[in-house]
Amino acid sequence: MQRRKFVIGMGALASGTAAAVGSGAFSSVTASRDVDVEVADDASAYLRLEGAGGANSEYVTGDGNGGTLTIDLSSNNPTDAGGDGVNPDAITEIDDLFVIENQGTQEVDVDFSKTGDNASRVSFYPDGEAYDGDSLATSPVTLGPGESTTVSVEVDTEGSGLGDGDELLDSVTVSATAN
């Protein structure tokens, strides 16, 4: 509750003074405080993004350690066996590609948004939801402090008319919203 002070019947000088100091309200305050914010690589940030390692590690070209996690399923990242992209008119599933871990102090909902001409053809799934559950673009996963999920990817080009060299996805934004 805001209190206001009113002076009644004490003359022009007294009422003018009350008007100048009476309400205690203010229009603006500027205060400087010290704040330290540092950028950390994806593996050290509050929301850790890091390659899961294992059999599919070739698709993660930046594993998040010392930089930014990058997933590359294109001819720019051929496998040792000669593969350089996903098949046309097929469903490609890649298990356990990378890990998302909440290294913050509160529970968060993590979801994905995607951009690209054919972005709807690529889906990312958390543990236990891969390929027949909810993708991270349609249903967030909740992670408490210290909790993580391993993410798998599915690329569906069936019936799309897409062929050699067509791009599916430009970028993915990973969002964590505190509960």
Coordinates of N, CA, C and O in Angstrom, one line a residue:
M1 N 0.9 -1.2 0.0 CA 0.0 0.0 0.0 C 0.9 1.2 0.0 O 1.8 1.3 0.8
Q2 N 0.6 2.2 -0.8 CA 1.3 3.4 -0.9 C 0.6 4.5 0.0 O -0.6 4.6 -0.1
R3 N 1.4 5.2 0.8 CA 0.8 6.2 1.7 C 1.1 7.6 1.1 O 2.1 7.8 0.5
R4 N 0.1 8.4 1.2 CA 0.2 9.8 0.7 C 0.0 10.7 1.8 O -0.9 10.5 2.6
K5 N 0.7 11.8 1.8 CA 0.6 12.8 2.9 C -0.1 14.0 2.3 O 0.4 14.6 1.3
F6 N -1.1 14.5 2.9 CA -1.9 15.7 2.5 C -1.9 16.7 3.6 O -2.1 16.3 4.8
V7 N -1.7 17.9 3.3 CA -1.8 19.0 4.3 C -2.9 19.9 3.9 O -3.0 20.3 2.7
I8 N -3.9 20.1 4.8 CA -5.1 20.8 4.5 C -5.1 22.1 5.3 O -4.9 22.1 6.5
G9 N -5.3 23.3 4.7 CA -5.6 24.6 5.3 C -4.4 25.2 6.0 O -4.6 25.8 7.0
M10 N -3.1 25.0 5.6 CA -2.0 25.6 6.2 C -1.3 26.6 5.4 O -0.2 27.0 5.6
G11 N -2.0 27.1 4.4 CA -1.4 28.2 3.5 C -0.7 27.6 2.3 O -0.4 26.4 2.2
A12 N -0.3 28.5 1.4 CA 0.2 28.1 0.1 C 1.6 27.5 0.3 O 2.0 26.6 -0.4
L13 N 2.5 28.1 1.2 CA 3.8 27.6 1.3 C 3.9 26.2 1.9 O 4.5 25.3 1.4
A14 N 3.1 25.9 2.9 CA 3.1 24.6 3.5 C 2.5 23.5 2.5 O 3.0 22.4 2.4
S15 N 1.4 23.8 1.8 CA 0.9 22.9 0.9 C 1.8 22.6 -0.3 O 1.8 21.6 -0.8
G16 N 2.5 23.7 -0.7 CA 3.5 23.5 -1.8 C 4.6 22.5 -1.4 O 5.0 21.7 -2.2
T17 N 5.1 22.6 -0.2 CA 6.1 21.8 0.3 C 5.6 20.3 0.4 O 6.3 19.4 0.0
A18 N 4.4 20.1 0.9 CA 3.9 18.8 1.0 C 3.7 18.1 -0.4 O 4.0 17.0 -0.6
A19 N 3.4 18.9 -1.4 CA 3.2 18.4 -2.7 C 4.6 18.0 -3.3 O 4.7 17.0 -4.1
A20 N 5.6 18.7 -2.9 CA 6.9 18.3 -3.5 C 7.5 17.1 -2.9 O 8.3 16.4 -3.5
V21 N 7.2 16.7 -1.6 CA 7.8 15.6 -1.0 C 6.8 14.6 -0.5 O 7.1 13.6 0.1
G22 N 5.5 14.8 -0.6 CA 4.5 14.1 0.0 C 4.3 12.6 -0.4 O 4.0 11.8 0.4
S23 N 4.4 12.3 -1.7 CA 3.9 11.0 -2.2 C 5.0 9.9 -2.0 O 4.7 8.7 -1.9
G24 N 6.2 10.2 -2.1 CA 7.3 9.2 -2.0 C 7.5 8.4 -3.2 O 8.3 7.5 -3.3
A25 N 6.7 8.6 -4.3 CA 6.8 7.9 -5.5 C 8.0 8.5 -6.3 O 8.4 9.6 -6.1
F26 N 8.4 7.7 -7.3 CA 9.5 8.1 -8.2 C 9.2 7.7 -9.6 O 8.4 6.8 -9.8
S27 N 9.8 8.3 -10.5 CA 9.6 8.0 -11.9 C 10.7 7.1 -12.5 O 10.4 6.3 -13.4
S28 N 11.9 7.2 -12.0 CA 12.9 6.4 -12.6 C 14.1 6.2 -11.5 O 14.3 7.1 -10.7
V29 N 14.7 5.1 -11.6 CA 15.9 4.8 -10.8 C 16.9 4.1 -11.7 O 16.6 3.2 -12.4
T30 N 18.2 4.5 -11.6 CA 19.2 3.9 -12.3 C 20.3 3.5 -11.2 O 20.7 4.3 -10.5
A31 N 20.6 2.2 -11.1 CA 21.6 1.7 -10.2 C 22.5 0.7 -10.9 O 22.1 -0.1 -11.6
S32 N 23.8 0.9 -10.7 CA 24.8 0.0 -11.3 C 25.2 -1.0 -10.3 O 25.4 -0.8 -9.1
R33 N 25.2 -2.3 -10.8 CA 25.6 -3.4 -9.9 C 26.7 -4.2 -10.7 O 26.6 -4.3 -11.9
D34 N 27.5 -4.9 -10.0 CA 28.5 -5.8 -10.7 C 27.8 -7.1 -11.0 O 27.1 -7.7 -10.2
V35 N 28.0 -7.6 -12.3 CA 27.4 -8.9 -12.7 C 28.5 -9.5 -13.6 O 29.1 -8.9 -14.4
D36 N 28.8 -10.8 -13.3 CA 29.8 -11.5 -14.1 C 29.0 -12.6 -14.9 O 28.3 -13.4 -14.3
V37 N 29.1 -12.5 -16.2 CA 28.5 -13.4 -17.1 C 29.6 -13.9 -18.1 O 30.3 -13.0 -18.7
E38 N 29.8 -15.2 -18.2 CA 30.8 -15.7 -19.1 C 30.2 -16.7 -20.1 O 29.2 -17.4 -19.7
V39 N 30.7 -16.7 -21.3 CA 30.2 -17.7 -22.2 C 31.1 -19.0 -22.0 O 32.3 -18.9 -21.8
A40 N 30.5 -20.1 -22.0 CA 31.2 -21.4 -21.8 C 30.9 -22.3 -23.0 O 29.9 -22.1 -23.7
D41 N 31.8 -23.2 -23.3 CA 31.5 -24.1 -24.4 C 30.3 -24.9 -24.0 O 29.8 -25.0 -22.9
D42 N 29.7 -25.5 -25.1 CA 28.4 -26.3 -24.9 C 28.5 -27.3 -23.8 O 27.5 -27.6 -23.1
A43 N 29.7 -28.0 -23.6 CA 29.8 -29.0 -22.6 C 29.9 -28.5 -21.2 O 29.6 -29.2 -20.3
S44 N 30.2 -27.2 -21.0 CA 30.3 -26.6 -19.7 C 29.2 -25.7 -19.3 O 29.2 -25.2 -18.2
A45 N 28.3 -25.4 -20.2 CA 27.3 -24.4 -20.0 C 26.2 -24.9 -19.0 O 26.2 -26.1 -18.7
Y46 N 25.3 -24.0 -18.6 CA 24.3 -24.4 -17.7 C 23.4 -25.5 -18.3 O 22.9 -26.4 -17.7
L47 N 23.2 -25.4 -19.6 CA 22.5 -26.5 -20.4 C 23.6 -27.1 -21.3 O 24.0 -26.6 -22.3
R48 N 24.1 -28.3 -20.8 CA 25.2 -28.9 -21.5 C 24.7 -29.6 -22.7 O 23.7 -30.4 -22.7
L49 N 25.3 -29.4 -23.8 CA 25.1 -30.1 -25.1 C 26.4 -30.7 -25.5 O 27.4 -30.0 -25.7
E50 N 26.5 -32.1 -25.5 CA 27.7 -32.8 -25.8 C 27.4 -34.0 -26.6 O 26.5 -34.7 -26.3
G51 N 28.3 -34.4 -27.5 CA 28.2 -35.6 -28.2 C 28.1 -36.8 -27.3 O 28.8 -36.8 -26.3
A52 N 27.3 -37.8 -27.6 CA 27.2 -39.0 -26.8 C 28.3 -40.0 -26.9 O 28.4 -40.9 -26.1
G53 N 29.1 -39.8 -28.0 CA 30.2 -40.8 -28.2 C 29.6 -42.0 -28.8 O 28.4 -42.0 -29.3
G54 N 30.3 -43.1 -28.9 CA 29.8 -44.3 -29.4 C 29.8 -44.4 -30.9 O 30.4 -43.7 -31.6
A55 N 28.9 -45.3 -31.4 CA 28.9 -45.7 -32.8 C 28.5 -44.6 -33.7 O 28.9 -44.5 -34.9
N56 N 27.8 -43.6 -33.2 CA 27.3 -42.5 -34.1 C 28.0 -41.2 -33.9 O 27.6 -40.2 -34.4
S57 N 29.2 -41.3 -33.3 CA 29.9 -40.0 -33.0 C 30.4 -39.3 -34.2 O 30.7 -38.1 -34.2
E58 N 30.5 -40.0 -35.4 CA 31.0 -39.4 -36.6 C 30.1 -38.3 -37.1 O 30.5 -37.4 -37.8
Y59 N 28.8 -38.4 -36.7 CA 27.8 -37.4 -37.1 C 27.8 -36.1 -36.3 O 27.2 -35.1 -36.7
V60 N 28.5 -36.2 -35.2 CA 28.7 -35.0 -34.3 C 30.0 -34.4 -34.6 O 31.0 -34.9 -34.1
T61 N 30.1 -33.3 -35.4 CA 31.4 -32.8 -35.8 C 32.0 -31.9 -34.8 O 33.2 -31.7 -34.8
G62 N 31.2 -31.3 -34.0 CA 31.7 -30.5 -32.8 C 31.0 -31.1 -31.6 O 29.8 -31.1 -31.5
D63 N 31.8 -31.8 -30.8 CA 31.1 -32.5 -29.7 C 30.7 -31.7 -28.5 O 30.2 -32.2 -27.5
G64 N 30.8 -30.4 -28.6 CA 30.4 -29.5 -27.5 C 31.6 -29.2 -26.6 O 31.5 -28.3 -25.8
N65 N 32.6 -30.0 -26.6 CA 33.8 -29.9 -25.7 C 34.7 -28.9 -26.4 O 35.3 -29.1 -27.4
G66 N 34.8 -27.7 -25.8 CA 35.7 -26.6 -26.4 C 35.0 -25.8 -27.5 O 35.6 -25.1 -28.2
G67 N 33.7 -25.9 -27.6 CA 33.0 -25.2 -28.6 C 31.5 -25.5 -28.7 O 30.9 -25.7 -27.7
T68 N 31.0 -25.4 -29.9 CA 29.6 -25.6 -30.2 C 29.3 -26.9 -30.8 O 29.9 -27.3 -31.8
L69 N 28.3 -27.6 -30.3 CA 27.9 -28.9 -30.8 C 27.3 -28.7 -32.2 O 26.5 -27.8 -32.5
T70 N 27.8 -29.5 -33.2 CA 27.3 -29.5 -34.5 C 27.0 -30.9 -35.0 O 27.8 -31.8 -34.8
I71 N 25.8 -31.1 -35.6 CA 25.4 -32.3 -36.2 C 25.5 -32.2 -37.7 O 24.9 -31.3 -38.2
D72 N 26.2 -33.1 -38.3 CA 26.4 -32.9 -39.8 C 26.1 -34.3 -40.5 O 26.8 -35.2 -40.3
L73 N 24.9 -34.3 -41.1 CA 24.5 -35.5 -41.9 C 24.5 -35.2 -43.4 O 23.6 -35.5 -44.1
S74 N 25.6 -34.5 -43.8 CA 25.7 -34.0 -45.2 C 26.9 -34.5 -45.9 O 27.8 -35.1 -45.2
S75 N 27.1 -34.2 -47.1 CA 28.3 -34.5 -47.9 C 29.5 -33.8 -47.3 O 30.6 -34.2 -47.7
N76 N 29.3 -32.8 -46.5 CA 30.5 -32.1 -45.9 C 31.1 -32.9 -44.8 O 32.2 -32.6 -44.3
N77 N 30.4 -34.0 -44.4 CA 30.9 -34.9 -43.3 C 30.8 -36.3 -43.7 O 30.0 -37.1 -43.1
P78 N 31.6 -36.8 -44.7 CA 31.4 -38.2 -45.1 C 32.0 -39.1 -44.1 O 32.9 -38.8 -43.3
T79 N 31.4 -40.3 -43.9 CA 31.8 -41.3 -43.0 C 33.1 -42.0 -43.5 O 33.4 -41.9 -44.7
D80 N 33.8 -42.6 -42.6 CA 35.0 -43.4 -43.1 C 34.6 -44.5 -44.1 O 35.4 -44.9 -44.9
A81 N 33.4 -44.9 -44.0 CA 32.9 -46.0 -45.0 C 32.4 -45.4 -46.3 O 32.0 -46.2 -47.2
G82 N 32.3 -44.1 -46.4 CA 32.0 -43.5 -47.7 C 30.6 -42.8 -47.8 O 30.2 -42.2 -48.7
G83 N 29.7 -43.0 -46.7 CA 28.4 -42.4 -46.7 C 28.5 -40.8 -46.6 O 29.4 -40.3 -45.9
D84 N 27.6 -40.1 -47.3 CA 27.6 -38.7 -47.2 C 26.3 -38.0 -47.3 O 26.1 -37.0 -47.8
G85 N 25.3 -38.6 -46.6 CA 24.0 -38.0 -46.5 C 22.9 -39.1 -46.2 O 23.3 -40.3 -46.2
V86 N 21.7 -38.7 -46.0 CA 20.6 -39.7 -45.8 C 20.0 -40.1 -47.1 O 20.1 -39.4 -48.1
N87 N 19.3 -41.2 -47.1 CA 18.7 -41.8 -48.3 C 17.4 -41.0 -48.7 O 16.7 -40.6 -47.8
P88 N 17.2 -40.9 -50.0 CA 15.9 -40.3 -50.5 C 14.8 -41.4 -50.3 O 15.1 -42.6 -50.3
D89 N 13.6 -40.9 -50.1 CA 12.4 -41.8 -50.0 C 12.6 -42.9 -48.9 O 12.4 -44.1 -49.2
A90 N 13.1 -42.5 -47.7 CA 13.5 -43.5 -46.7 C 13.3 -42.8 -45.3 O 13.2 -41.6 -45.2
I91 N 13.3 -43.7 -44.3 CA 13.4 -43.2 -42.9 C 14.7 -43.6 -42.3 O 15.1 -44.8 -42.3
T92 N 15.5 -42.6 -41.9 CA 16.8 -42.8 -41.3 C 16.7 -42.5 -39.8 O 16.3 -41.4 -39.4
E93 N 17.1 -43.4 -39.0 CA 17.1 -43.2 -37.5 C 18.5 -43.4 -37.0 O 19.2 -44.4 -37.3
I94 N 18.9 -42.4 -36.2 CA 20.3 -42.4 -35.6 C 20.1 -42.3 -34.1 O 19.7 -41.3 -33.6
D95 N 20.5 -43.4 -33.4 CA 20.3 -43.4 -32.0 C 21.4 -42.7 -31.2 O 22.6 -42.7 -31.7
D96 N 21.0 -42.2 -30.1 CA 22.0 -41.7 -29.1 C 23.1 -40.8 -29.7 O 24.3 -41.1 -29.6
L97 N 22.6 -39.7 -30.3 CA 23.5 -38.8 -31.0 C 24.2 -37.8 -30.1 O 25.4 -37.6 -30.2
F98 N 23.5 -37.2 -29.1 CA 24.1 -36.3 -28.2 C 23.3 -36.2 -26.9 O 22.2 -36.8 -26.8
V99 N 23.9 -35.6 -25.9 CA 23.3 -35.5 -24.6 C 23.0 -34.1 -24.2 O 23.8 -33.2 -24.5
I100 N 21.8 -33.9 -23.6 CA 21.5 -32.6 -23.0 C 21.4 -32.8 -21.5 O 20.7 -33.7 -21.0
E101 N 22.1 -32.0 -20.8 CA 22.1 -32.1 -19.3 C 21.9 -30.7 -18.7 O 22.4 -29.7 -19.1
N102 N 21.0 -30.7 -17.7 CA 20.7 -29.5 -16.9 C 21.8 -29.3 -15.9 O 21.8 -30.0 -14.9
Q103 N 22.7 -28.4 -16.1 CA 23.8 -28.1 -15.1 C 23.5 -26.8 -14.3 O 24.3 -26.2 -13.7
G104 N 22.2 -26.4 -14.4 CA 21.7 -25.2 -13.7 C 21.2 -25.6 -12.3 O 21.5 -26.7 -11.8
T105 N 20.5 -24.7 -11.7 CA 20.0 -24.8 -10.3 C 18.5 -25.1 -10.2 O 18.0 -25.2 -9.1
Q106 N 17.8 -25.1 -11.3 CA 16.3 -25.3 -11.2 C 15.9 -26.2 -12.3 O 16.5 -26.3 -13.3
E107 N 14.7 -26.8 -12.1 CA 14.1 -27.6 -13.1 C 13.7 -26.8 -14.4 O 13.3 -25.7 -14.3
V108 N 14.0 -27.4 -15.6 CA 13.7 -26.7 -16.8 C 13.0 -27.7 -17.8 O 13.1 -28.9 -17.7
D109 N 12.2 -27.1 -18.7 CA 11.6 -27.8 -19.8 C 12.4 -27.5 -21.0 O 12.7 -26.3 -21.4
V110 N 12.9 -28.5 -21.7 CA 13.8 -28.4 -22.8 C 13.0 -28.8 -24.1 O 12.4 -29.8 -24.1
D111 N 13.0 -27.9 -25.1 CA 12.4 -28.2 -26.4 C 13.2 -27.7 -27.5 O 14.2 -27.0 -27.3
F112 N 12.8 -28.0 -28.7 CA 13.5 -27.6 -29.9 C 12.6 -26.9 -30.9 O 11.4 -27.2 -31.0
S113 N 13.2 -25.9 -31.6 CA 12.5 -25.3 -32.7 C 13.5 -25.5 -33.9 O 14.7 -25.4 -33.7
K114 N 12.9 -25.6 -35.1 CA 13.7 -25.9 -36.3 C 13.4 -24.9 -37.4 O 12.3 -24.5 -37.5
T115 N 14.4 -24.6 -38.2 CA 14.2 -23.8 -39.4 C 14.8 -24.6 -40.6 O 15.7 -25.3 -40.5
G116 N 14.1 -24.3 -41.8 CA 14.6 -24.9 -43.0 C 13.4 -25.3 -43.9 O 12.3 -25.5 -43.4
D117 N 13.6 -25.4 -45.2 CA 12.5 -25.7 -46.1 C 11.9 -27.0 -45.8 O 10.7 -27.2 -46.1
N118 N 12.6 -28.0 -45.3 CA 12.1 -29.3 -45.0 C 12.3 -29.7 -43.6 O 12.5 -30.9 -43.3
A119 N 12.2 -28.7 -42.7 CA 12.5 -29.0 -41.3 C 11.6 -30.0 -40.6 O 12.0 -30.7 -39.7
S120 N 10.4 -30.1 -41.1 CA 9.4 -31.0 -40.5 C 9.8 -32.4 -40.8 O 9.2 -33.4 -40.1
R121 N 10.7 -32.7 -41.6 CA 11.2 -34.0 -42.0 C 12.2 -34.6 -41.0 O 12.6 -35.7 -41.1
V122 N 12.7 -33.7 -40.1 CA 13.7 -34.1 -39.1 C 13.2 -33.9 -37.7 O 12.6 -32.9 -37.4
S123 N 13.2 -35.0 -36.9 CA 12.7 -35.0 -35.6 C 13.8 -35.5 -34.6 O 14.6 -36.4 -34.9
F124 N 13.8 -34.8 -33.4 CA 14.7 -35.1 -32.3 C 13.9 -35.7 -31.2 O 12.9 -35.1 -30.8
Y125 N 14.4 -36.8 -30.6 CA 13.6 -37.5 -29.6 C 14.5 -37.7 -28.3 O 15.7 -38.1 -28.4
P126 N 13.9 -37.5 -27.1 CA 14.7 -37.8 -25.9 C 14.6 -39.3 -25.5 O 13.9 -40.0 -26.2
D127 N 15.4 -39.6 -24.5 CA 15.4 -41.0 -24.1 C 14.0 -41.6 -23.9 O 13.1 -40.9 -23.4
G128 N 13.7 -42.8 -24.4 CA 12.4 -43.4 -24.2 C 11.3 -43.0 -25.1 O 10.3 -43.6 -25.1
E129 N 11.6 -42.0 -25.9 CA 10.5 -41.5 -26.9 C 10.9 -41.8 -28.3 O 10.1 -41.5 -29.2
A130 N 12.1 -42.3 -28.6 CA 12.6 -42.4 -29.9 C 11.7 -43.1 -30.9 O 11.3 -44.2 -30.7
Y131 N 11.3 -42.3 -31.9 CA 10.7 -42.8 -33.1 C 9.2 -43.1 -33.0 O 8.5 -43.1 -34.0
D132 N 8.7 -43.4 -31.8 CA 7.2 -43.6 -31.7 C 6.6 -42.8 -30.6 O 5.4 -42.8 -30.4
G133 N 7.4 -41.9 -30.0 CA 6.9 -41.0 -28.9 C 6.8 -39.6 -29.4 O 6.7 -39.3 -30.6
D134 N 6.8 -38.7 -28.4 CA 6.8 -37.3 -28.8 C 8.2 -36.7 -29.0 O 9.1 -36.9 -28.3
S135 N 8.3 -35.9 -30.1 CA 9.6 -35.3 -30.4 C 9.8 -34.1 -29.5 O 8.8 -33.6 -29.0
L136 N 11.0 -33.6 -29.5 CA 11.3 -32.4 -28.7 C 10.7 -31.1 -29.3 O 10.7 -30.1 -28.6
A137 N 10.3 -31.2 -30.5 CA 9.6 -30.0 -31.1 C 8.1 -29.9 -30.8 O 7.5 -28.9 -30.9
T138 N 7.6 -31.1 -30.4 CA 6.1 -31.1 -30.0 C 5.8 -31.2 -28.5 O 4.8 -30.8 -28.1
S139 N 6.8 -31.7 -27.8 CA 6.6 -32.0 -26.3 C 7.9 -31.8 -25.6 O 8.9 -32.6 -25.9
P140 N 8.1 -30.8 -24.7 CA 9.4 -30.7 -24.1 C 9.6 -31.8 -23.1 O 8.7 -32.5 -22.6
V141 N 10.9 -32.0 -22.8 CA 11.3 -32.9 -21.7 C 11.7 -32.1 -20.5 O 12.4 -31.0 -20.7
T142 N 11.3 -32.5 -19.3 CA 11.6 -31.8 -18.1 C 12.9 -32.4 -17.5 O 13.0 -33.6 -17.3
L143 N 13.8 -31.6 -17.2 CA 15.1 -32.0 -16.6 C 15.3 -31.2 -15.3 O 15.4 -30.0 -15.3
G144 N 15.5 -32.0 -14.2 CA 15.9 -31.3 -12.9 C 17.4 -31.1 -12.9 O 18.1 -31.5 -13.8
P145 N 17.8 -30.3 -11.9 CA 19.3 -30.1 -11.8 C 20.1 -31.4 -11.8 O 19.7 -32.3 -11.1
G146 N 21.1 -31.5 -12.7 CA 21.9 -32.7 -12.8 C 21.3 -33.8 -13.6 O 21.9 -34.8 -13.9
E147 N 20.0 -33.7 -14.1 CA 19.4 -34.7 -14.9 C 19.8 -34.4 -16.4 O 20.0 -33.3 -16.8
S148 N 19.8 -35.5 -17.2 CA 20.1 -35.4 -18.6 C 19.2 -36.4 -19.4 O 18.6 -37.3 -18.9
T149 N 19.2 -36.2 -20.7 CA 18.6 -37.0 -21.7 C 19.5 -37.2 -22.9 O 20.2 -36.2 -23.3
T150 N 19.5 -38.4 -23.5 CA 20.3 -38.6 -24.7 C 19.3 -38.5 -25.8 O 18.2 -39.0 -25.8
V151 N 19.7 -37.7 -26.9 CA 18.8 -37.4 -28.0 C 19.2 -38.2 -29.2 O 20.3 -38.4 -29.6
S152 N 18.1 -38.8 -29.9 CA 18.2 -39.5 -31.1 C 17.5 -38.7 -32.2 O 16.7 -37.9 -31.9
V153 N 17.9 -38.9 -33.5 CA 17.3 -38.2 -34.6 C 16.7 -39.1 -35.6 O 17.2 -40.2 -35.8
E154 N 15.6 -38.6 -36.2 CA 14.9 -39.4 -37.3 C 14.8 -38.4 -38.4 O 14.3 -37.3 -38.3
V155 N 15.1 -38.9 -39.6 CA 15.0 -38.1 -40.9 C 14.1 -38.9 -41.8 O 14.4 -40.1 -42.1
D156 N 12.9 -38.3 -42.1 CA 11.9 -39.0 -42.9 C 11.7 -38.3 -44.3 O 11.2 -37.2 -44.3
T157 N 12.3 -38.9 -45.3 CA 12.2 -38.4 -46.7 C 11.2 -39.1 -47.5 O 11.1 -38.9 -48.7
E158 N 10.4 -40.1 -46.9 CA 9.5 -40.8 -47.7 C 8.4 -39.9 -48.3 O 7.9 -39.1 -47.7
G159 N 8.2 -40.2 -49.6 CA 7.2 -39.4 -50.4 C 7.4 -38.0 -50.5 O 6.5 -37.2 -50.9
S160 N 8.6 -37.5 -50.2 CA 8.9 -36.1 -50.2 C 9.3 -35.5 -51.6 O 9.3 -34.3 -51.8
G161 N 9.8 -36.4 -52.5 CA 10.3 -35.9 -53.7 C 11.7 -35.3 -53.6 O 12.3 -34.8 -54.6
L162 N 12.3 -35.4 -52.4 CA 13.7 -34.9 -52.2 C 14.7 -35.8 -52.8 O 14.5 -37.0 -52.7
G163 N 15.8 -35.2 -53.3 CA 16.8 -36.1 -53.8 C 18.2 -35.6 -53.5 O 18.4 -34.7 -52.6
D164 N 19.2 -36.1 -54.2 CA 20.6 -35.8 -53.9 C 20.9 -34.3 -53.8 O 20.5 -33.6 -54.8
G165 N 21.4 -33.8 -52.7 CA 21.8 -32.4 -52.6 C 20.7 -31.6 -52.0 O 21.0 -30.4 -51.6
D166 N 19.5 -32.0 -51.8 CA 18.4 -31.2 -51.2 C 18.7 -31.0 -49.7 O 19.1 -32.0 -49.0
E167 N 18.5 -29.8 -49.2 CA 18.7 -29.5 -47.8 C 17.4 -29.7 -47.0 O 16.4 -29.3 -47.5
L168 N 17.6 -30.3 -45.9 CA 16.4 -30.6 -45.0 C 16.3 -29.5 -43.9 O 15.2 -29.1 -43.6
L169 N 17.3 -29.2 -43.3 CA 17.3 -28.4 -42.0 C 18.4 -27.4 -42.0 O 19.5 -27.7 -42.4
D170 N 18.0 -26.1 -41.7 CA 19.0 -25.1 -41.6 C 19.6 -25.0 -40.2 O 20.8 -24.9 -40.0
S171 N 18.7 -24.9 -39.2 CA 19.2 -24.8 -37.8 C 18.2 -25.3 -36.8 O 17.0 -25.5 -37.2
V172 N 18.7 -25.6 -35.6 CA 17.9 -26.1 -34.5 C 18.2 -25.2 -33.3 O 19.3 -24.9 -33.1
T173 N 17.1 -24.7 -32.7 CA 17.3 -23.9 -31.5 C 16.9 -24.8 -30.3 O 15.7 -25.2 -30.3
V174 N 17.7 -24.9 -29.3 CA 17.4 -25.7 -28.1 C 17.0 -24.7 -27.1 O 17.8 -23.7 -26.8
S175 N 15.9 -24.8 -26.5 CA 15.4 -23.8 -25.5 C 15.2 -24.5 -24.2 O 14.6 -25.6 -24.1
A176 N 15.6 -23.9 -23.1 CA 15.3 -24.4 -21.7 C 14.6 -23.3 -21.0 O 15.1 -22.2 -20.8
T177 N 13.4 -23.6 -20.5 CA 12.6 -22.7 -19.8 C 12.4 -23.2 -18.3 O 11.9 -24.3 -18.1
A178 N 12.7 -22.3 -17.4 CA 12.6 -22.7 -16.0 C 11.1 -22.9 -15.6 O 10.3 -22.1 -16.0
N179 N 10.9 -23.9 -14.8 CA 9.5 -24.2 -14.3 C 9.2 -23.3 -13.1 O 10.0 -23.0 -12.3

